[in-house]
XYZ file of C-alpha atoms in Angstrom:
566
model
C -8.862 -18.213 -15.801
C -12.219 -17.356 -17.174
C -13.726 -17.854 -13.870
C -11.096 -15.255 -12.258
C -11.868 -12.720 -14.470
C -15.527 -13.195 -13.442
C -15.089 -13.023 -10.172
C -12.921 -9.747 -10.642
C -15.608 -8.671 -12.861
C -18.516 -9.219 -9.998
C -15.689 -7.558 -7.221
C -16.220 -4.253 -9.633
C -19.637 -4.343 -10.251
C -20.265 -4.371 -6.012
C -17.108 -1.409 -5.710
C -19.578 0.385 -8.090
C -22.605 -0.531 -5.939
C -20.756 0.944 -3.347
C -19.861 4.054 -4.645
C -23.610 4.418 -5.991
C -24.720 4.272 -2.452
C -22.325 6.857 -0.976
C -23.365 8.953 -3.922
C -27.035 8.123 -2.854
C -26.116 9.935 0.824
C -25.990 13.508 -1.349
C -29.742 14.603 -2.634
C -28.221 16.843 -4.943
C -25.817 14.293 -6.458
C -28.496 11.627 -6.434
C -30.536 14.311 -8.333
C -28.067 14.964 -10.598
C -26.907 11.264 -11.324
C -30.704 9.483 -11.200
C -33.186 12.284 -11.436
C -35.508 12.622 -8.681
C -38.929 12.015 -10.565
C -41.400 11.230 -8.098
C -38.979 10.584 -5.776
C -38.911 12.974 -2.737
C -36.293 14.703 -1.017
C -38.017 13.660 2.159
C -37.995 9.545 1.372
C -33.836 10.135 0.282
C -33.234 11.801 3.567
C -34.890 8.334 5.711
C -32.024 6.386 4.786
C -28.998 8.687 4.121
C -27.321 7.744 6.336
C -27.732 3.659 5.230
C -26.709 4.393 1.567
C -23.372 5.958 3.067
C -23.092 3.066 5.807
C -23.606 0.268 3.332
C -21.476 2.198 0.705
C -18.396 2.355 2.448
C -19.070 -1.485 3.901
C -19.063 -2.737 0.478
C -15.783 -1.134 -0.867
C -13.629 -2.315 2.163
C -15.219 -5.691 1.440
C -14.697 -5.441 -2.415
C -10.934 -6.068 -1.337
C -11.609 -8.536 1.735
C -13.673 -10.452 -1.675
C -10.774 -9.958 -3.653
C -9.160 -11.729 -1.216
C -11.797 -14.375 -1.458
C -12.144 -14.106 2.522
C -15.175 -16.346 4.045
C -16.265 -13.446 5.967
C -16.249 -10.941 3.572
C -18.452 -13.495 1.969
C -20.654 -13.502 4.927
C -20.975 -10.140 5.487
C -21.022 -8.929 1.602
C -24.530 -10.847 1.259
C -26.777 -9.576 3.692
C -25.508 -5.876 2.706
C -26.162 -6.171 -0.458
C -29.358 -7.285 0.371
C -30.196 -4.441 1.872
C -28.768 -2.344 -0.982
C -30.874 -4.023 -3.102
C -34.150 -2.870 -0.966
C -32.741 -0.147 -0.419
C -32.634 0.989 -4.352
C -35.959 -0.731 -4.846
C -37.772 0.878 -2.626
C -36.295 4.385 -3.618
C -36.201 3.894 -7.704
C -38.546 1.111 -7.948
C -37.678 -2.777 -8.585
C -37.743 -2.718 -12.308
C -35.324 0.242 -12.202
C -31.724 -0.239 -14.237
C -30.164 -0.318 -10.812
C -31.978 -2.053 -8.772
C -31.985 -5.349 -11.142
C -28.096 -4.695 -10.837
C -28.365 -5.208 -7.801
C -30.024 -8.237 -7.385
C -27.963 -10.023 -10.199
C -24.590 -9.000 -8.246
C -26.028 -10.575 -5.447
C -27.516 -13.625 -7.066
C -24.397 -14.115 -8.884
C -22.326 -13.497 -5.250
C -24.455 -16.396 -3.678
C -23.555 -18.414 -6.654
C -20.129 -18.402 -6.234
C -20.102 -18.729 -2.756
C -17.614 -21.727 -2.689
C -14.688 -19.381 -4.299
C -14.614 -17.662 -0.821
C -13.114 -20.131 1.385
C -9.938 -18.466 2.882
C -10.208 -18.339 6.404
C -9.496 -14.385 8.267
C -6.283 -14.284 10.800
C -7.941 -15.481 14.070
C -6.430 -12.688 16.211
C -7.490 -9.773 14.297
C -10.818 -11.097 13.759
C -11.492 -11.805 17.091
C -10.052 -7.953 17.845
C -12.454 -6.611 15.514
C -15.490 -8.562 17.281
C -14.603 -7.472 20.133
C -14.196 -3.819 19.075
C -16.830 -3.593 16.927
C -19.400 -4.543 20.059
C -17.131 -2.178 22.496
C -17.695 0.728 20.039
C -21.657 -0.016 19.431
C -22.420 -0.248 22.899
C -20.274 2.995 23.885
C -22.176 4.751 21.112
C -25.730 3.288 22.263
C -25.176 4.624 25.533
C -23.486 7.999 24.583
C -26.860 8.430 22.888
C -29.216 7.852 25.325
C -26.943 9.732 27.655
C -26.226 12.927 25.394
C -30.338 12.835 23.622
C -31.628 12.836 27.709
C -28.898 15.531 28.961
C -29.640 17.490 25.604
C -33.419 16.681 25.499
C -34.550 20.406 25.780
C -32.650 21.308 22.991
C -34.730 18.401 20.510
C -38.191 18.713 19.654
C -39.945 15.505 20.715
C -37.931 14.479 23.154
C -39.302 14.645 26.277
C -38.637 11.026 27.895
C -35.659 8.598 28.690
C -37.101 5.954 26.335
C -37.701 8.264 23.456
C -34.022 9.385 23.781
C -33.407 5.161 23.844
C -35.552 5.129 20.703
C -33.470 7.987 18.716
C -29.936 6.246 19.953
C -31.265 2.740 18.684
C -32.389 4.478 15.328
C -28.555 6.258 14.916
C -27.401 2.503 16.002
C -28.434 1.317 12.763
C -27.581 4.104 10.853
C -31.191 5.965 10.305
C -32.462 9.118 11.604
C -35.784 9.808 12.605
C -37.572 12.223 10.085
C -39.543 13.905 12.918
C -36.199 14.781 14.844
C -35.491 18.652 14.877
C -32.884 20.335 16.297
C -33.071 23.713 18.309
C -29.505 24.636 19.018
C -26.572 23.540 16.396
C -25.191 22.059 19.611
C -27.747 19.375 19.237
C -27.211 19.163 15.820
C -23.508 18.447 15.841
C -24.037 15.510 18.885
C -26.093 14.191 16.746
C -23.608 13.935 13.760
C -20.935 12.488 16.379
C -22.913 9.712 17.125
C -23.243 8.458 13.606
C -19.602 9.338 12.847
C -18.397 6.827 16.011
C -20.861 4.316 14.155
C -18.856 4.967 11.270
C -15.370 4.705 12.627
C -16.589 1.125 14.649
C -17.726 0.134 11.203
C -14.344 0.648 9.243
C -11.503 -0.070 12.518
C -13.640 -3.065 12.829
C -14.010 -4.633 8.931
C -10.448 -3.838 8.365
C -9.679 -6.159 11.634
C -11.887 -8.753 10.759
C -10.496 -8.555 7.016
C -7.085 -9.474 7.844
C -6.585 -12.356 5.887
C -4.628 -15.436 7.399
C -1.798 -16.673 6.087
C -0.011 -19.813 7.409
C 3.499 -18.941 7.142
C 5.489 -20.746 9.979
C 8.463 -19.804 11.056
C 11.699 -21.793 10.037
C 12.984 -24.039 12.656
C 16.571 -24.968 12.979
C 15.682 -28.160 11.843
C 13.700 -27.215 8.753
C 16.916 -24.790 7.953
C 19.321 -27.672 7.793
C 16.600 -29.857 5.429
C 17.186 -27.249 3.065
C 21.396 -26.941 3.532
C 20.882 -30.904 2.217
C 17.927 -30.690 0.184
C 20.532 -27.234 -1.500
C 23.584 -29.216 -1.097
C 21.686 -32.181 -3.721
C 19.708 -30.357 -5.590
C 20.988 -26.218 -6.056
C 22.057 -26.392 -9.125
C 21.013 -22.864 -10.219
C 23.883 -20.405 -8.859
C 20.939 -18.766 -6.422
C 19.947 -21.946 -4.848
C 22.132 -21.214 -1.830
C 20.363 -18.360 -0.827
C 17.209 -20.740 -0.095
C 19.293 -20.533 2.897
C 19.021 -16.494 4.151
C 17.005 -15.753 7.043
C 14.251 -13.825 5.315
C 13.025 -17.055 3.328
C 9.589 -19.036 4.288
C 10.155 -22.845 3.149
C 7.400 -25.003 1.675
C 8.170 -28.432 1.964
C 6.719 -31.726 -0.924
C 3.997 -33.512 1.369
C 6.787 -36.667 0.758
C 9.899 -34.647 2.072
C 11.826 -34.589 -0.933
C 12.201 -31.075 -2.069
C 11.566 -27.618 -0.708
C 10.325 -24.096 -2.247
C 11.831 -21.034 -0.813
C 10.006 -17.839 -1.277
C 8.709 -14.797 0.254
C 5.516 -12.963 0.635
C 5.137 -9.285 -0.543
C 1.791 -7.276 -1.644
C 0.016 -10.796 -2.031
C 2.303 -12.375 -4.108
C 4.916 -15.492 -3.003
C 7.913 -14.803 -4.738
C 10.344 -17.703 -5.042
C 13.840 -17.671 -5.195
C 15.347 -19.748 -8.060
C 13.922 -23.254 -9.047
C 12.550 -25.856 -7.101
C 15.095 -27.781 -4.590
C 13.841 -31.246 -5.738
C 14.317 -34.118 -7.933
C 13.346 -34.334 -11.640
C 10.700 -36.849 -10.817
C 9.232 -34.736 -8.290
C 9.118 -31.531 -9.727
C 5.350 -31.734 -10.937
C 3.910 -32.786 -7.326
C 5.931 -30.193 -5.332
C 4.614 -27.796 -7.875
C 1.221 -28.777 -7.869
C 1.393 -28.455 -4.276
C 2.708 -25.212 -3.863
C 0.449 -23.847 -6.456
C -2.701 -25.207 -4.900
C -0.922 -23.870 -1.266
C -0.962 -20.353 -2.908
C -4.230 -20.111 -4.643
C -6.069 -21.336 -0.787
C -4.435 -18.306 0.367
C -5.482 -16.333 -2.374
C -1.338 -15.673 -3.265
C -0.428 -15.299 -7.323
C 3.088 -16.471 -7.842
C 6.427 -15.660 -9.217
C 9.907 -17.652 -9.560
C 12.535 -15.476 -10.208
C 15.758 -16.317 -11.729
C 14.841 -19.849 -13.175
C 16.307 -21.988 -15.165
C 14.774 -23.971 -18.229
C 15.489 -27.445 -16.121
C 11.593 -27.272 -14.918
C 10.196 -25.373 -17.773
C 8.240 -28.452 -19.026
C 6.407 -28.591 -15.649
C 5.695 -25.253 -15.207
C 3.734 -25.101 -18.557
C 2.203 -28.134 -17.990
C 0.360 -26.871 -14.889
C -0.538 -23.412 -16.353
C 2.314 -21.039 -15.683
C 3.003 -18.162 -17.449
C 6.888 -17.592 -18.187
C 9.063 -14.839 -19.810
C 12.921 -13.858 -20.472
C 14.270 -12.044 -17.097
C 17.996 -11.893 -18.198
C 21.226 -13.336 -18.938
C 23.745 -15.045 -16.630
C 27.021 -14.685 -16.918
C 28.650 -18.386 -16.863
C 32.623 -18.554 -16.817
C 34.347 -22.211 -17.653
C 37.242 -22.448 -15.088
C 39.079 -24.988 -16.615
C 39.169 -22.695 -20.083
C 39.049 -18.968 -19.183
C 41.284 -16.891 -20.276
C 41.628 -12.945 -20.207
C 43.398 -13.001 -23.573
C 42.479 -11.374 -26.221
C 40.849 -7.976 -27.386
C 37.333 -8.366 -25.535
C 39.016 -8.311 -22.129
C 41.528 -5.446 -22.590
C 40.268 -3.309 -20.391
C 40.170 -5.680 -17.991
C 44.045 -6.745 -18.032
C 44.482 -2.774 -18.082
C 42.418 -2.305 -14.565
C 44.543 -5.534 -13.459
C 47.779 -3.637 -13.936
C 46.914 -0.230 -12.700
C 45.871 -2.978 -9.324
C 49.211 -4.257 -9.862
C 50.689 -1.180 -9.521
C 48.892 0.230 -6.728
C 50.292 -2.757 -4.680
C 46.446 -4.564 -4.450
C 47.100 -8.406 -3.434
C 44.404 -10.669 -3.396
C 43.718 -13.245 -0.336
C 41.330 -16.084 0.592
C 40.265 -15.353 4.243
C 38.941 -18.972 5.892
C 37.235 -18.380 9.169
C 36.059 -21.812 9.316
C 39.805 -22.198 10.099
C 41.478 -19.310 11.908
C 39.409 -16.145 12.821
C 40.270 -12.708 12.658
C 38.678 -10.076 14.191
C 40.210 -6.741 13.313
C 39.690 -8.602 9.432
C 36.533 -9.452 9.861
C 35.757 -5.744 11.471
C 37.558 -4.197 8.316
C 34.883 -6.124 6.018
C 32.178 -4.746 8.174
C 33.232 -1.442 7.331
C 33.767 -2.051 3.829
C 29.735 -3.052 3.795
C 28.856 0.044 5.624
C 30.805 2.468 3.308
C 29.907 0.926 0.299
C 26.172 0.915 0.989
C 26.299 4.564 2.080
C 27.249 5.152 -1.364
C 24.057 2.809 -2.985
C 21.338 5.158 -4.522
C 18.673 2.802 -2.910
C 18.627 0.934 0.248
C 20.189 -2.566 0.385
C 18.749 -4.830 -2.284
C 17.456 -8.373 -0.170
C 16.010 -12.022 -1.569
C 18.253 -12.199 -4.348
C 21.388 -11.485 -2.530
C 23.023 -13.125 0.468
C 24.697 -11.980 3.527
C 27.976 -12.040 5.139
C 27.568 -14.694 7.352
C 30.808 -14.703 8.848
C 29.424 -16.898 11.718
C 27.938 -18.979 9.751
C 29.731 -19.438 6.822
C 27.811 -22.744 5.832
C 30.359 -23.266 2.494
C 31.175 -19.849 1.382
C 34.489 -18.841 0.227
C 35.405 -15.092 1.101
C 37.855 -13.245 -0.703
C 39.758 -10.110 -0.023
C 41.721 -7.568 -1.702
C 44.316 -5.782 0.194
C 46.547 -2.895 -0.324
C 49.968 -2.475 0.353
C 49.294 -1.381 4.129
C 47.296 -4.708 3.980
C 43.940 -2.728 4.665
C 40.779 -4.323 3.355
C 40.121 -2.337 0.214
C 36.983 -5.146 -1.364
C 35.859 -7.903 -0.656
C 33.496 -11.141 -2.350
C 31.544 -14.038 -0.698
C 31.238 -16.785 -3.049
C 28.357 -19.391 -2.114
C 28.472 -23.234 -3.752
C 26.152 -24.581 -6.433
C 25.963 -27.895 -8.389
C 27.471 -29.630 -5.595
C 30.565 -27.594 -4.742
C 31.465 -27.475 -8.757
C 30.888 -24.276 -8.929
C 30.386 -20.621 -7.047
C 28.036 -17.912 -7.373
C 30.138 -14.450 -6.654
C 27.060 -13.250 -4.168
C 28.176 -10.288 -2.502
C 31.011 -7.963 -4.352
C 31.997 -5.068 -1.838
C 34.573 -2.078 -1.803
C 35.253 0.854 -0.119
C 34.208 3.841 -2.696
C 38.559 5.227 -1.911
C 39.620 2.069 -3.519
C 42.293 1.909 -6.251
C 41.486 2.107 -9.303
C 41.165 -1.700 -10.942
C 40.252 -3.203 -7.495
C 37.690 -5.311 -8.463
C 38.961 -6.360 -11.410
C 41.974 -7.711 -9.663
C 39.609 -9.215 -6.996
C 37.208 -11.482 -9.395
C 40.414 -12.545 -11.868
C 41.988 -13.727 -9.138
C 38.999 -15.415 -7.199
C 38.942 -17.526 -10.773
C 42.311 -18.167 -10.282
C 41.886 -19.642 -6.672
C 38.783 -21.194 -7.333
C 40.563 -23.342 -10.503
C 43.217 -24.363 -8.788
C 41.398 -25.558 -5.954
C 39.157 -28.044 -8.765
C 36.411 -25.705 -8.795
C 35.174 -25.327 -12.332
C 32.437 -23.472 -12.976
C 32.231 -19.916 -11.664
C 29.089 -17.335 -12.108
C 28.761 -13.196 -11.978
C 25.030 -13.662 -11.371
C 22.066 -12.411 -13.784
C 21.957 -9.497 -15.650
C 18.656 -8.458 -15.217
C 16.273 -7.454 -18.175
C 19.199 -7.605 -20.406
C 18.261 -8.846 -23.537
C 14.727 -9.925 -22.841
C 13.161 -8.938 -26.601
C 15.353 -11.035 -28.314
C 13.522 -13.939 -26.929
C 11.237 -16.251 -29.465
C 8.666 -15.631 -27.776
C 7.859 -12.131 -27.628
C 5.180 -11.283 -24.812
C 3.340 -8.270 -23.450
C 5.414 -9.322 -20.470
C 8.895 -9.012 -22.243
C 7.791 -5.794 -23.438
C 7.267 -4.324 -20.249
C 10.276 -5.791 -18.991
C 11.868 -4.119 -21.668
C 10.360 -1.034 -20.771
C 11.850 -0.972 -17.409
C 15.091 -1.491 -18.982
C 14.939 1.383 -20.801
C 13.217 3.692 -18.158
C 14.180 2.765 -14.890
C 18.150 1.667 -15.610
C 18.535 5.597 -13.241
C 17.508 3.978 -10.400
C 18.374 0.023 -11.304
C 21.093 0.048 -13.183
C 20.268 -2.409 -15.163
C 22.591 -1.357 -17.944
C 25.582 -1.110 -16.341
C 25.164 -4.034 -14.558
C 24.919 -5.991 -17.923
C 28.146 -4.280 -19.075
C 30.038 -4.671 -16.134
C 29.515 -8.511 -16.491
C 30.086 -8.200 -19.908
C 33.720 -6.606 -20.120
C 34.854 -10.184 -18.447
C 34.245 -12.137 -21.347
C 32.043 -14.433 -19.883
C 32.258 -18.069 -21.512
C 28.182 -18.292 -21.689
C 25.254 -15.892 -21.154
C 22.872 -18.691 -20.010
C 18.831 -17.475 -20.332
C 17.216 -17.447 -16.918
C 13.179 -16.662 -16.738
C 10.657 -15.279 -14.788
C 7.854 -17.580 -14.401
C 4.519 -16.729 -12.947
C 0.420 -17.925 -11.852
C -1.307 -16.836 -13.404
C -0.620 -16.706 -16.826
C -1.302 -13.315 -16.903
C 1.935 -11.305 -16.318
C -0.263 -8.435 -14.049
C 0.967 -5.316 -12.794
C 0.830 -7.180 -8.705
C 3.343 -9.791 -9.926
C 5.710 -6.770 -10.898
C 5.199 -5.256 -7.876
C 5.464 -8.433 -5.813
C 8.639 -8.672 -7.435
C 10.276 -5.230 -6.949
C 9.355 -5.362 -3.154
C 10.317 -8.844 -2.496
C 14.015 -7.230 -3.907
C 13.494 -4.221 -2.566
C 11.516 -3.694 -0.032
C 12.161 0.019 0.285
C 11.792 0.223 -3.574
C 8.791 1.683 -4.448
C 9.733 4.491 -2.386
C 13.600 4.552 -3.406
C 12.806 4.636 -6.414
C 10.379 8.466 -5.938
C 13.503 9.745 -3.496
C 15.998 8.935 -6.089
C 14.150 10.743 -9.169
C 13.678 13.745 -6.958
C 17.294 14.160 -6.073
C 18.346 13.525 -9.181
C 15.817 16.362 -10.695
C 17.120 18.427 -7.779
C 20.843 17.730 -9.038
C 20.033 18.528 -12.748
C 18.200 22.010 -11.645
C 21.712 22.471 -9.549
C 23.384 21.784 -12.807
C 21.357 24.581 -14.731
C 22.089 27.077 -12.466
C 25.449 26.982 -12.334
């Protein structure tokens, strides 16, 4: 960890290097930051145009570094280098900056085997290749535009001095005895070095790209993990290893599987490890050294304690995400004074003539059904403050049902009013209620009459463990072990339950008196809980999030303005 926080360290010290060359580009901000002394005006102006090059070059390769790229490596060096002579010629090599300078890139040179990722071989090939397309149009837009402009330069009189002035612009310099005659002149000249500029950026953002090796699922890798789930899911979101929006990293000995995700450089995995006990460590190891090649921190979200030991052992961090509600078939009851409102929803159901089907289209198929459920989905979303959540929830899958149960609530015109899909965990013992769906028109008590009486059907077809899913955040300070992490958790319980709902999606689960709220955790490398794990997080669930979340506070400040008015 110390090392990381080193090389982070080293990654600001060159963004400031950076900046202190663009700075460098402005005499009057150079003045201003440095002093002039004996330094002329006419020595800054030489190389201007270099400070700014090399400024911007090192803060686009601050992040390709951060992304401990070879290439960035590569490149980083010999700029620095000339930063370095840059700021010694100009201040002197005993000046504050200059030995900055050289210690950044000493200490860059010493580390030089922590930048082994390798860049995505198409981009970086694309940026080659425009990178030398862009140089050589600008070399010979020079020589063409210096010639055809010639009489408006002082000291340009021949084709080769106007090759001499374009090769000087190519590497960013411009000659001191150049003058310019007509602002024409002037501005051509500016044009050139701003193409120099825009081949420099297009083509370090190319060859940047970092590469990660993410193949694409194969139908056979997809049914390793419907056995590899079938074994070994024993956490209630194991099944959605399954969904199509899942990479897979499989144990070097076949015998487990990690599915996860990649958003804003983070793999996020969904639910534990699909392994055995025994295993746990290697797979782990594995994955964690997979991640840390490809210069990937790393979350697992929704886990239970059943690998906790490992984890720790290999130097994850872990905190409280939330309580699941757990419901004991084969002793759940609705009786009693915690789950009145419940049996009151259940009659006003009852009385609104809701009944309560299993639909199996493993067995018979039914179209018009199936297209009522469809539009269920669609009205029910268009009622969602955000857009559809993803990697923690599942899908339909009415082609594909793969074990789910689906479950339907009619009315009395038998219309399609909600509806749940129910995927299998610990074997078939028990179901996860995945997807919960109805039409915003829907009687009143609906879903309350829907999940009793999925518990009903499940029981009495042997099935005896049933779960609501996690309630997210809920509870997460009256942990043991009280974090920074669980504190900012608890933060976004408090702040961002508008857009979430974090709260009433804790009560909801609540008012059905669930049998056990079983702890599930967020576990994370490193062991620093850092703001790009959270954000990893929300866009792995969300990807639309970030900017849901903005829309959503707007409209609702819009709303409460409304409100005022009237």
């Amino acid at each position: 960890m110390s090392k990381r926080i080193f090389l982070n360290a080293l990654l600001g010290l060159i963004v400031l290097t950076g900046i202190s060359n663009i700075l460098c580009a402005f005499p009057w901000k150079y003045k201003l930051i440095y002093g002039l002394g004996h330094i002329s005006l006419e020595s800054i102006q030489i190389n201007r145009t270099l400070s700014a090059l090399t400024g911007f070059s090192l803060l686009i390769l601050a992040n390709g570094l951060y992304k401990r790229l070879k290439v960035a490596w590569l490149i980083a060096v010999p700029i620095l280098a000339v930063s370095f002579s840059v700021q010694a010629h100009r201040l002197g090599f005993f000046h504050l900056n200059s030995i900055l300078g050289l210690l950044v890139l000493l200490a860059l040179v010493y580390e030089h085997q922590s930048f082994t990722r390798d860049s995505d071989p198409f981009t970086f090939k694309l940026g080659i290749i425009l990178s030398l397309l862009t140089m050589s149009f600008a070399f010979l837009y020079g020589i063409i535009g210096f010639f055809i402009l010639h009489q408006q330069l002082h000291e340009i009189h021949f084709v080769r001095k106007g090759i001499d002035i374009a090769l000087q612009h190519l590497f960013g310099t411009v000659p001191q005895h150049l003058s310019f005659k007509t602002a024409i002149a002037y501005n051509f000249a500016k044009t050139v070095l701003w193409i120099h500029l825009f081949s420099l950026i297009a083509s370090l953002v190319l060859i940047l790209k970092p590469f990660v090796f993410t193949p694409i699922p194969t139908t056979g890798d997809r049914k390793k993990v419907f056995r590899l789930v079938k074994k070994y899911g024993f956490n209630p979101i194991s099944f959605l290893a399954l969904e199509h929006d899942k990479k897979y990293f499989f144990a070097s000995n076949g015998s487990g599987v990690i599915a996860y995700v990649v958003h804003s450089g983070v793999a996020v995995a969904a639910g534990d490890p699909l392994c055995p006990d025994n295993t746990a460590e290697v797979l782990l190891n594995e994955f964690t050294q997979y991640c840390r090649q490809n210069n990937l921190d790393i979350c697992f979200s929704t886990v239970s304690d059943r690998f906790l030991k490992q984890f720790k052992k290999i130097g994850y961090g872990y905190v409280k995400y939330g309580e699941e509600a757990i419901f004991d078939l084969t002793t759940y009851t609705i009786k009693g004074s915690k789950t009145q409102k419940v049996r009151q929803m259940l009659n006003a159901a009852d009385k609104a003539g809701i009944n309560v089907i299993e639909y199996e289209p493993l067995l018979k198929r039914d179209y018009a059904l199936e297209q009522q459920i469809i539009e269920v989905s669609q009205e029910w979303l268009s009622e969602k403050k955000s857009s559809e959540l993803s990697f923690l929830l599942g899908s339909i899958s009415l082609d594909f049902p793969q074990g789910r149960k689906y479950y339907l609530a009619l009315n009395a015109e038998k219309k399609v009013e909600a509806f749940l899909v129910c995927v299998p965990y610990a074997g078939g013992t028990g179901y996860y209620l995945d997807v919960t769906r109805k039409r915003p028109t829907a009687p009143k008590g609906t879903m309350e009459k829907l999940v009793i009486s999925c518990f009903n059907l499940m029981k009495d077809q042997g099935v005896k463990e049933a779960s609501l899913g996690l309630a997210p955040l809920a509870n997460v300070r009256d942990s043991s072990e009280i974090s920074i992490a669980a504190v900012l958790l608890d933060f976004a319980y408090e702040k961002m339950n508008n857009f979430y709902g974090f709260k009433s999606l804790h009560q909801y689960k609540r008012k059905y008196n669930p049998t056990a709220w079983i702890t599930r955790y967020l576990i994370f490398y490193p062991k620093v809980f850092t703001p790009k794990i959270i954000y990893g997080l929300l866009k792995a669930q969300n990807p639309k999030g970030i900017s849901d979340f903005v829309l959503v506070q707007m409209k609702n400040l819009l709303l409460r303005e409304e409100k005022n008015k009237i």
